Coordinates of C-alpha atoms in Angstrom, one line a residue:
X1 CA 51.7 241.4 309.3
X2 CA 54.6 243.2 311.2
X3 CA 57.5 244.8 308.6
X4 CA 59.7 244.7 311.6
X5 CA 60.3 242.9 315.1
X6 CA 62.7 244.9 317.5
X7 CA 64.6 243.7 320.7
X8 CA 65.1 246.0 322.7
X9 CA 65.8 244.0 325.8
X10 CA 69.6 242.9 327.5
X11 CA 71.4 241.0 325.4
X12 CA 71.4 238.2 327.8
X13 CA 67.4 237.6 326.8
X14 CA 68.5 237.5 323.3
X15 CA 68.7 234.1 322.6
X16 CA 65.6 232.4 324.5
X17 CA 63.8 235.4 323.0
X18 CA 65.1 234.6 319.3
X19 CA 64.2 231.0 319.5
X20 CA 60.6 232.1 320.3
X21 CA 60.3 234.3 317.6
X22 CA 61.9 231.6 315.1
X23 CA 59.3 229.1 316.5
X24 CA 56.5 231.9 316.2
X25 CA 58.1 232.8 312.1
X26 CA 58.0 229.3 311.5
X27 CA 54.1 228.5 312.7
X28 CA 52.9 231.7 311.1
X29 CA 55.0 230.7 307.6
X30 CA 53.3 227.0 307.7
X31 CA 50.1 228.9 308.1
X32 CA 50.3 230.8 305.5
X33 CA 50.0 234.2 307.7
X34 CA 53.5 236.1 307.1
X35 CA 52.0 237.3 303.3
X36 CA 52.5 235.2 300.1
X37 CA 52.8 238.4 297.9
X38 CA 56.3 239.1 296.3
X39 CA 55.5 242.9 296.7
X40 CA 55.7 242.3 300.8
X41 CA 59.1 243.3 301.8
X42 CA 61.1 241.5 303.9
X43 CA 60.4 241.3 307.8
X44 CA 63.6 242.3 309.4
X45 CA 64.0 241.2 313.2
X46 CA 67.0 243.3 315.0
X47 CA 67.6 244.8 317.6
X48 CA 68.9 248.3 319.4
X49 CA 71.8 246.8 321.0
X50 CA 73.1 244.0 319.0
X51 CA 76.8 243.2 320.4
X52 CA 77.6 240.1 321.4
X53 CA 76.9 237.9 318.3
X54 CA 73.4 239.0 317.6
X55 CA 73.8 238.0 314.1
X56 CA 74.9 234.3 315.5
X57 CA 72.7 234.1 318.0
X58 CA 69.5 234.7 315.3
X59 CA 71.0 232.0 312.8
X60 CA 71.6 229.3 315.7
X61 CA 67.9 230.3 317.1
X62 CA 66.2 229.8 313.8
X63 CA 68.0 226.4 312.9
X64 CA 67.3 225.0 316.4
X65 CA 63.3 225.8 316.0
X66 CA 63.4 224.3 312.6
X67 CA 60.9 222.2 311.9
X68 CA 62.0 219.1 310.1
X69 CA 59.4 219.5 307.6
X70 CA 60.6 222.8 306.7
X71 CA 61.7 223.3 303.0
X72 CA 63.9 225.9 303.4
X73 CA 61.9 228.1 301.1
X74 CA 60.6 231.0 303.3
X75 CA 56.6 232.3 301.7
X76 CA 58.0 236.1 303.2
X77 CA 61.9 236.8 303.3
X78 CA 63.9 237.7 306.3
X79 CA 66.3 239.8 306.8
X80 CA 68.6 241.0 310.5
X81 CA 69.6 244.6 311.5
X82 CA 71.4 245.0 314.6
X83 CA 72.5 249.0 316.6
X84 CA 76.0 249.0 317.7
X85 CA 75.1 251.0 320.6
X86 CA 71.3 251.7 322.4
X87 CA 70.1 255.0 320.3
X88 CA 69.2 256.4 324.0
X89 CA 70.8 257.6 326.7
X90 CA 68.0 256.3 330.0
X91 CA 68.4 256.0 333.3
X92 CA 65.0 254.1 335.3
X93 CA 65.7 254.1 339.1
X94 CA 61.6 253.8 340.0
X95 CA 59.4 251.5 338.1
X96 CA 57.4 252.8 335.2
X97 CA 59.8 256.3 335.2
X98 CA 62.7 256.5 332.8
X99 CA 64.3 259.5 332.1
X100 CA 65.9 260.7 329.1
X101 CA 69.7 261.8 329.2
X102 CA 70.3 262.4 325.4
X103 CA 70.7 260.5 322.3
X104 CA 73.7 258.9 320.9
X105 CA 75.2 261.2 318.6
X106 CA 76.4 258.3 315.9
X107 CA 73.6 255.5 315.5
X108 CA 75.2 252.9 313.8
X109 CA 73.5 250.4 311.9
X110 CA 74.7 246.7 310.6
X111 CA 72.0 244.9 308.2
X112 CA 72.3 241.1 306.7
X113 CA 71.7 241.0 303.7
X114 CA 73.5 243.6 302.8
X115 CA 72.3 245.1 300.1
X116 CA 70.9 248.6 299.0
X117 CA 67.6 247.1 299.1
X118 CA 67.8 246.3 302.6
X119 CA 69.4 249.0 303.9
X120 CA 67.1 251.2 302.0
X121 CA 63.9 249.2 303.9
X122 CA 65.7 249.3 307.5
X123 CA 66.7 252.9 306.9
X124 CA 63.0 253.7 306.6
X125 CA 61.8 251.7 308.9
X126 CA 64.6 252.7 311.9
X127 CA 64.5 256.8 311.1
X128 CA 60.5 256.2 311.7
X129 CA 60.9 254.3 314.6
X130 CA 63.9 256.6 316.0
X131 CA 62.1 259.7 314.9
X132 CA 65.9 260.7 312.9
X133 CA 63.9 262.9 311.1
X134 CA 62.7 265.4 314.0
X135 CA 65.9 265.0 315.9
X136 CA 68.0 265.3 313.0
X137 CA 70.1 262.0 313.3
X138 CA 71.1 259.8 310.6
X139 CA 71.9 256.0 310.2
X140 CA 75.7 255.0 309.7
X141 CA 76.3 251.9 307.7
X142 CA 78.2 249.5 308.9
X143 CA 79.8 246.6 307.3
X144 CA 81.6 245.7 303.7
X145 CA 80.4 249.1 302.1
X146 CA 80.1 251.2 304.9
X147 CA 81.6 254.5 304.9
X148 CA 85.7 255.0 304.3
X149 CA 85.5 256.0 307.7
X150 CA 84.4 253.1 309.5
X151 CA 86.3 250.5 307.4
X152 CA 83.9 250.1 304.2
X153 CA 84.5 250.9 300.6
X154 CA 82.3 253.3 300.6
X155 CA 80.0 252.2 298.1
X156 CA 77.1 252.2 300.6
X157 CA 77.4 255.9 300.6
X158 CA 76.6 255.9 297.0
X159 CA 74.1 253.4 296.9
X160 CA 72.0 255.8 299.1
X161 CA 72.8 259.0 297.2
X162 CA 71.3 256.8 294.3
X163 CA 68.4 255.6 296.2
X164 CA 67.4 259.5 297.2
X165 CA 67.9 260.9 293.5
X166 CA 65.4 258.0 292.6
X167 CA 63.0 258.8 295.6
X168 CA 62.8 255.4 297.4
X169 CA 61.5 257.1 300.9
X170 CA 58.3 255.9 301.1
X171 CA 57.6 252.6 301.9
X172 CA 56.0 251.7 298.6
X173 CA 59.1 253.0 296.9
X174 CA 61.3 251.3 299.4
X175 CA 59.7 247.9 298.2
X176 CA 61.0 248.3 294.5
X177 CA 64.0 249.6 295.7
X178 CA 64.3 246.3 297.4
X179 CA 63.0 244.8 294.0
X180 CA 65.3 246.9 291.8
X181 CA 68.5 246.6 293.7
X182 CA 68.5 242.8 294.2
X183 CA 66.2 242.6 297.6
X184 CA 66.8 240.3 300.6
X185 CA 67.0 237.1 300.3
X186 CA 66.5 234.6 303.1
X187 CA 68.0 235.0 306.3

């Protein structure tokens, strides 16, 4: 009943580990296990280094494990996020010791579908997960309607001004956020 499954591996064990998650997603959907409730929110799989095709590489993974008896109609939506660049600074030179060098200053975020609803759920779920909050970070948008800076219209900006005057922080609020704003669809 996981809201979120994060690589956080090279992005040469991407794909093998992709097609065992699909295979895993599509077991647990036959089953009946992923939730049957509209209120779930989507499970979004991701991960903290997502270069070289991530997005690609979790569509081709997913139709390869398709079952052939598979309508197409998911019982718990999906949705991708993918870092453009590890949140951490680490170095490991003895196993079991890692030391921390810093944090990235920008964490910059792409998620599919792109919507408010989604960013709104994997904004929540990544600043928890990053701890943004205590270190003071914040998610960048990237994509479509990412920030005028970074190539976008902007409009993602808004959306998440309009998502913090109406309170969608909490994971129950995120969920009608996700039902409010159009929600994912899925992947």
């Amino acid at each position: 009943s996981a809201d979120i499954i994060i690589l956080a591996c090279p992005v040469s064990a991407h794909f093998a580990l992709l097609r065992r998650i699909a295979k895993a997603m599509y077991n647990l959907d036959r089953k009946g296990l992923l939730g049957r409730s509209p209120a779930r929110p989507p499970i979004y799989i991701g991960s903290l280094y997502a270069a070289g095709g991530f997005d690609w590489m979790s569509r081709i993974a997913f139709l390869k494990e398709r079952p052939v008896d598979f309508d197409g109609a998911w019982k718990r939506s999906l949705g991708l996020f993918g870092l453009k660049a590890f949140p951490y600074l680490t170095k490991s030179l003895k196993a079991g010791e890692v030391t921390l060098h810093g944090r990235f200053p920008q964490l910059q975020v792409a998620v599919s579908p792109s919507n408010a609803g989604s960013r709104s759920r994997v904004k929540m779920l990544l600043d928890r997960v990053l701890q943004n909050n205590e270190t003071g970070k914040k998610l960048e948008f990237l994509g479509l309607s990412s920030n005028e800076m970074l190539g976008g219209d902007g409009t993602c900006e808004e959306e998440l001004q309009v998502m913090k005057e109406k309170d969608y922080t909490t994971a129950s609020s995120a969920v009608a956020a996700a039902n409010a704003y159009g929600g994912a669809k899925s992947a």
